[in-house]
mmCIF file of C-alpha atoms in Angstrom:
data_model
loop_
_atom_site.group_PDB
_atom_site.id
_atom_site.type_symbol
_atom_site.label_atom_id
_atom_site.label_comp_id
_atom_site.label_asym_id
_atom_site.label_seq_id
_atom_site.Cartn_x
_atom_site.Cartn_y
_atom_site.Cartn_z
ATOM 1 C CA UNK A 138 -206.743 -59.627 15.622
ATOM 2 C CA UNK A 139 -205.135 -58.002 12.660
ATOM 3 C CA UNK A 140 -206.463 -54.885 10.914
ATOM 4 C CA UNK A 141 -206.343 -54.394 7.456
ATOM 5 C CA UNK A 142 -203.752 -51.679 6.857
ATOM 6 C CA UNK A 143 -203.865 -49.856 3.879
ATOM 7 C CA UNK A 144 -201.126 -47.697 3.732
ATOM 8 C CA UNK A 145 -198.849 -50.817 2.892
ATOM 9 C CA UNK A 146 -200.544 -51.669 0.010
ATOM 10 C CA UNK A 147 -198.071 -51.876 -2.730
ATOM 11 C CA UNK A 148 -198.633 -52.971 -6.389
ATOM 12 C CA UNK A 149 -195.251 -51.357 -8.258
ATOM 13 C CA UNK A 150 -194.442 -55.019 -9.093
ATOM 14 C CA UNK A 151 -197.786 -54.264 -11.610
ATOM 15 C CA UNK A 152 -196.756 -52.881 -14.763
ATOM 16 C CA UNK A 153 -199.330 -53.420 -17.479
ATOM 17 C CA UNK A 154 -197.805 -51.040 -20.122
ATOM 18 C CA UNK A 155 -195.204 -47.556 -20.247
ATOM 19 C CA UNK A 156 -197.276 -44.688 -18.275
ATOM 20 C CA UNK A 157 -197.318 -42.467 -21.217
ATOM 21 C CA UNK A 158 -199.022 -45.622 -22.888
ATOM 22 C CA UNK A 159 -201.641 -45.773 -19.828
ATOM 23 C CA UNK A 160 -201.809 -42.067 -20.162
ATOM 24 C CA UNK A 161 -202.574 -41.490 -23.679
ATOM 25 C CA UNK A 162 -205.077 -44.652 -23.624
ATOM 26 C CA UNK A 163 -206.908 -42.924 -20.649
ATOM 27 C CA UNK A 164 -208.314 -39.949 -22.581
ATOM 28 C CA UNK A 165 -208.409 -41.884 -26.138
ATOM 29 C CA UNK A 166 -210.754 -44.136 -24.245
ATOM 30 C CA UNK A 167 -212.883 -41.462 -22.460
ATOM 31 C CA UNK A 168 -212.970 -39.822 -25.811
ATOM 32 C CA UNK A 169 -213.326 -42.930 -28.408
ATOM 33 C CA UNK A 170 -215.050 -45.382 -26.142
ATOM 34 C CA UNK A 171 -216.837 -44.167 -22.866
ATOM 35 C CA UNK A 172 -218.228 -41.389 -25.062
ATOM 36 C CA UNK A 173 -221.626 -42.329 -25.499
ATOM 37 C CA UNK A 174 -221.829 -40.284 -28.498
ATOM 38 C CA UNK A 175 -219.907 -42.239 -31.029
ATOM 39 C CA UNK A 176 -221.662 -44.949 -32.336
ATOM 40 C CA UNK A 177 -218.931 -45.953 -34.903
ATOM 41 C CA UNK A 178 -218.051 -49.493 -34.291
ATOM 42 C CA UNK A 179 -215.714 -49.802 -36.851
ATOM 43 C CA UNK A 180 -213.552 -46.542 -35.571
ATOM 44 C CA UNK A 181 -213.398 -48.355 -31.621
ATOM 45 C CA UNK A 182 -212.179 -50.976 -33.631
ATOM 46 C CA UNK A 183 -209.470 -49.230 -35.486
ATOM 47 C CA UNK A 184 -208.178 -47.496 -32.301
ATOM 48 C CA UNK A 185 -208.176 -50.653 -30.297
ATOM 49 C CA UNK A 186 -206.576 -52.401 -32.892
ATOM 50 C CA UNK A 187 -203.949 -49.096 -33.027
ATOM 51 C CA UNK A 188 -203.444 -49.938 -28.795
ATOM 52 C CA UNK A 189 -202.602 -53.590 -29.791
ATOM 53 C CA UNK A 190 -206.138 -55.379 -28.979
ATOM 54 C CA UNK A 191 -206.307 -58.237 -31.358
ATOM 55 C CA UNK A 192 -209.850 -57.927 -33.252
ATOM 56 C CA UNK A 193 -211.793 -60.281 -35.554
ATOM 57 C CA UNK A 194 -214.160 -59.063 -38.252
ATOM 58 C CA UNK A 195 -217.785 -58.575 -37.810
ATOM 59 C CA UNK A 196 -217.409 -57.065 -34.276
ATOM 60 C CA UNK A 197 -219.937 -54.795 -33.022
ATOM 61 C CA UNK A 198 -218.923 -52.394 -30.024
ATOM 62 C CA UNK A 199 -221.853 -50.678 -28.638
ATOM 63 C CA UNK A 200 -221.736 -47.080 -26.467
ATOM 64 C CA UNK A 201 -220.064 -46.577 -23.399
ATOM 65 C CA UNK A 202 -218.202 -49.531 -23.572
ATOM 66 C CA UNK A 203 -215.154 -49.126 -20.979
ATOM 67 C CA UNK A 204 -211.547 -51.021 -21.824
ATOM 68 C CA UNK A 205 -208.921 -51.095 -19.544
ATOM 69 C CA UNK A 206 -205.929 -51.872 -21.461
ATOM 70 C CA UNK A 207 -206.694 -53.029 -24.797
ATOM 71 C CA UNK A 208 -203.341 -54.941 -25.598
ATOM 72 C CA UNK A 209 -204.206 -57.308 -23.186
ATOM 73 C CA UNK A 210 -207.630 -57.985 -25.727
ATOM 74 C CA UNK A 211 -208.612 -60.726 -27.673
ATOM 75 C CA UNK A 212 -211.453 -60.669 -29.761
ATOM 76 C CA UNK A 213 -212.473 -63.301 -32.237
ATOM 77 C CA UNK A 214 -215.047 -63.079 -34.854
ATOM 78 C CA UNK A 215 -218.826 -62.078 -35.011
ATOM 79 C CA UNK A 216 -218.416 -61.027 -31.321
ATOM 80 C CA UNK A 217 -221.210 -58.313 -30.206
ATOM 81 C CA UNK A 218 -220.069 -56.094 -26.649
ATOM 82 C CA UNK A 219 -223.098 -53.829 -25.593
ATOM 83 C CA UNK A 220 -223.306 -50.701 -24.078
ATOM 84 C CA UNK A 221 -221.948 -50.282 -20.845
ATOM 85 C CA UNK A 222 -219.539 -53.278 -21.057
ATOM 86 C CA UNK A 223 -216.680 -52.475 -18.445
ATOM 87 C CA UNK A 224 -213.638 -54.804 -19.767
ATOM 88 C CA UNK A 225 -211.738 -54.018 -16.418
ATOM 89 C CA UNK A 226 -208.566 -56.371 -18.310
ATOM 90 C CA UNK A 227 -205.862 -56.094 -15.527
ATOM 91 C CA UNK A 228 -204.783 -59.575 -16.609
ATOM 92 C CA UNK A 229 -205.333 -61.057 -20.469
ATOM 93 C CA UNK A 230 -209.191 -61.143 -21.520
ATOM 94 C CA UNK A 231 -209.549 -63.465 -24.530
ATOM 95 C CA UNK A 232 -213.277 -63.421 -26.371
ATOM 96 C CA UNK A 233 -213.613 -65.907 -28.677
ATOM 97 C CA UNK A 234 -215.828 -65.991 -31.788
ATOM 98 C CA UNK A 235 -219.764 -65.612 -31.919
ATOM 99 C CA UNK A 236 -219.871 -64.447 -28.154
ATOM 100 C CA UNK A 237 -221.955 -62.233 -26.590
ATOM 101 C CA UNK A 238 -221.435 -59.976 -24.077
ATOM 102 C CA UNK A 239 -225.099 -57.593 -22.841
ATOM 103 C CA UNK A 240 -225.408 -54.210 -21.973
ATOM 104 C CA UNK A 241 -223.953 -53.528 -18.609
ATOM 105 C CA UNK A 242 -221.621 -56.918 -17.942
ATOM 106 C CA UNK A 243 -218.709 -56.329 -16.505
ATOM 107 C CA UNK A 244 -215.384 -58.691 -17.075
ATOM 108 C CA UNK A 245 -212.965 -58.423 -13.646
ATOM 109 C CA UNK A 246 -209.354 -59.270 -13.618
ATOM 110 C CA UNK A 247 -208.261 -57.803 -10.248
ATOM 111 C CA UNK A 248 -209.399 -58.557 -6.723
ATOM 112 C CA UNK A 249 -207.691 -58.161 -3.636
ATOM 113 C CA UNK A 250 -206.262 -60.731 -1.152
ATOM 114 C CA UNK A 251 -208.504 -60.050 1.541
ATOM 115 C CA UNK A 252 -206.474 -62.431 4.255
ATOM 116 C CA UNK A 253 -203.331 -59.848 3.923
ATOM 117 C CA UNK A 254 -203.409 -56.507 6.225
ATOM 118 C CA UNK A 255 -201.623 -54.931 2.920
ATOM 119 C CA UNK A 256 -204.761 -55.845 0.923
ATOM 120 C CA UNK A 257 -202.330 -57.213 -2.249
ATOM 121 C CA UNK A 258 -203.625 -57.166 -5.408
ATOM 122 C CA UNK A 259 -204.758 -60.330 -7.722
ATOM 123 C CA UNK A 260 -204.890 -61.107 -10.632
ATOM 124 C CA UNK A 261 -206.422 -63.740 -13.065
ATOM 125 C CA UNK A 262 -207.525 -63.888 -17.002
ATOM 126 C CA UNK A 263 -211.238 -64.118 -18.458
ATOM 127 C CA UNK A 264 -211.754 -66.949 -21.321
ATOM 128 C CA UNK A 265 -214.962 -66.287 -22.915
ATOM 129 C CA UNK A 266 -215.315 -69.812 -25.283
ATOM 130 C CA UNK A 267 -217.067 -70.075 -28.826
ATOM 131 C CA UNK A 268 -220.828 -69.164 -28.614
ATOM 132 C CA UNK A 269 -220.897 -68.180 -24.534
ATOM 133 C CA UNK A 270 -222.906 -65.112 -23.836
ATOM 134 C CA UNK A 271 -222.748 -62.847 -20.706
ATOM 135 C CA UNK A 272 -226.214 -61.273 -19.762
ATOM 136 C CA UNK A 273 -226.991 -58.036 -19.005
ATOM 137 C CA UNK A 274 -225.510 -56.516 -15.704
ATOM 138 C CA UNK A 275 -223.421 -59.822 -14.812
ATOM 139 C CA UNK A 276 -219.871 -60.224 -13.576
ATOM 140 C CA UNK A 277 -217.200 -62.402 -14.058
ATOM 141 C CA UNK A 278 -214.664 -62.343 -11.931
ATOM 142 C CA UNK A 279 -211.458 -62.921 -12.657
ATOM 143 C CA UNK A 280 -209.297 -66.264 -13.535
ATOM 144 C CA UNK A 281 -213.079 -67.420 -14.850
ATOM 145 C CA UNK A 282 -214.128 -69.513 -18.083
ATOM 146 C CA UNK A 283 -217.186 -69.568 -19.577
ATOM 147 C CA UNK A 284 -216.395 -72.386 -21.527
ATOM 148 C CA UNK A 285 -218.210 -73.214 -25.451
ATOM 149 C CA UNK A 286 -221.465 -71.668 -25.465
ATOM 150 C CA UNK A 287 -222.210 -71.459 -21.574
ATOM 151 C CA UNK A 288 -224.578 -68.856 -20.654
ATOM 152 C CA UNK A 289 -223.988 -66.559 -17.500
ATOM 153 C CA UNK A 290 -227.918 -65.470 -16.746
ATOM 154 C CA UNK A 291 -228.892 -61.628 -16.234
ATOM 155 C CA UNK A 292 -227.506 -60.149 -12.878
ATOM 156 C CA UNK A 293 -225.310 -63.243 -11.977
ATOM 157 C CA UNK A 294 -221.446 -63.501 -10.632
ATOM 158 C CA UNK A 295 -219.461 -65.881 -12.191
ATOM 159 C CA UNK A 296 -216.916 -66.850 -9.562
ATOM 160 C CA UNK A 297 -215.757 -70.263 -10.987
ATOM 161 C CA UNK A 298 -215.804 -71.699 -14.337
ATOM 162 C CA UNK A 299 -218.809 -72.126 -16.427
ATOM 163 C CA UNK A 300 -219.599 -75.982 -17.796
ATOM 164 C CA UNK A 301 -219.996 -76.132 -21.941
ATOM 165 C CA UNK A 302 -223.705 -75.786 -23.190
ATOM 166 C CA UNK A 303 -224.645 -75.402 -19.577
ATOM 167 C CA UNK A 304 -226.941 -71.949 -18.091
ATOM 168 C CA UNK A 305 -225.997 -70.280 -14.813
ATOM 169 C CA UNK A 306 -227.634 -67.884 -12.365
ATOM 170 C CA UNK A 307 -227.362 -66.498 -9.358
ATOM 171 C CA UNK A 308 -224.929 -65.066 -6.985
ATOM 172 C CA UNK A 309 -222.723 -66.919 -6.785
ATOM 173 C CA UNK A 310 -224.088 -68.523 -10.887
ATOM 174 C CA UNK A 311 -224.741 -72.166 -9.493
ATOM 175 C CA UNK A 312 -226.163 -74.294 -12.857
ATOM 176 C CA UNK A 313 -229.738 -74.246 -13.328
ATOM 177 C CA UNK A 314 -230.143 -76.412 -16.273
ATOM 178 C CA UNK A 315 -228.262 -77.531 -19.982
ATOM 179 C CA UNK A 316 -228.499 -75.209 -22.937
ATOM 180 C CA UNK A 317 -230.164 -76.750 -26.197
ATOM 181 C CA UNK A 318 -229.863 -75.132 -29.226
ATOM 182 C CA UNK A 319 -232.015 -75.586 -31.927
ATOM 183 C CA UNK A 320 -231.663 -74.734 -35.645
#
């Protein structure tokens, strides 16, 4: 039976960005982001924006929020991103408006191929769809939709897409019933 060798892992085909791009983002993001002292939502916003995320108005970006690479963002409008938010974007994240994302969800674009010894790395984009919300201290993983106004329930995985007005939990989220939404 084969072993899983690491020392022929190999991602150089991987190039999100230059490395003095990576670089510089590293420490503007421990500094501007991470930090759990800055409150400022509108200056995260400005320096994401200055990285090449693509922002809507009326975003609010809580403390210790974590991006990855923030020209692979896309935020729409009236989006709110709590604190501890890891956007781990290896691959394209795309928010749309009025979403929600809790305090402590965490939005996965890499995984590995576990059937290869070399361990290869994969990829896939997150689609968060109009009105969706990600509880608190949930995952989804990547190549995942939530599509218009699904709800991904406290402490769930989303390994597959989400249905439209439709609330999963659980790990893996399995549907436990239709949202309703009342005026």
């Amino acid at each position: 039976m084969k072993k899983v060798k690491l020392s022929n892992y190999n991602n150089d085909w991987y190039k999100p960005g230059s490395k003095i791009k990576i670089l510089i983002w590293y420490y503007i993001n421990i500094f501007f982001l991470i930090n759990p002292l800055n409150p400022i939502s509108s200056l995260k916003i400005f320096i994401l924006r200055l990285f090449g995320a693509k922002i809507g108005n009326n975003v609010a970006i809580k403390q210790s929020v974590n991006v990855k690479y923030p020209w692979l963002l896309e935020v729409g409008d009236n989006v709110w991103v709590g604190e501890n938010v890891w956007i781990d974007n290896l691959a394209k994240v795309k928010i749309e408006d009025n979403v929600c994302i809790s305090q402590g969800a965490m939005l996965l674009c890499g995984n590995h191929d576990y059937k290869k010894s070399s361990f290869d790395l994969l990829l896939g984009e997150i689609t968060l769809k109009k009105g969706s919300w990600v509880g608190a201290k949930s995952v989804v993983c990547p190549g995942v939709t939530l599509n218009s106004h699904a709800i991904l329930a406290v402490g769930s995985i989303a390994n597959k897409d989400l249905e439209a007005y439709s609330i999963y939990q659980g790990n893996p989220a399995i549907k436990i019933r239709k949202r309703n939404i009342v005026e």
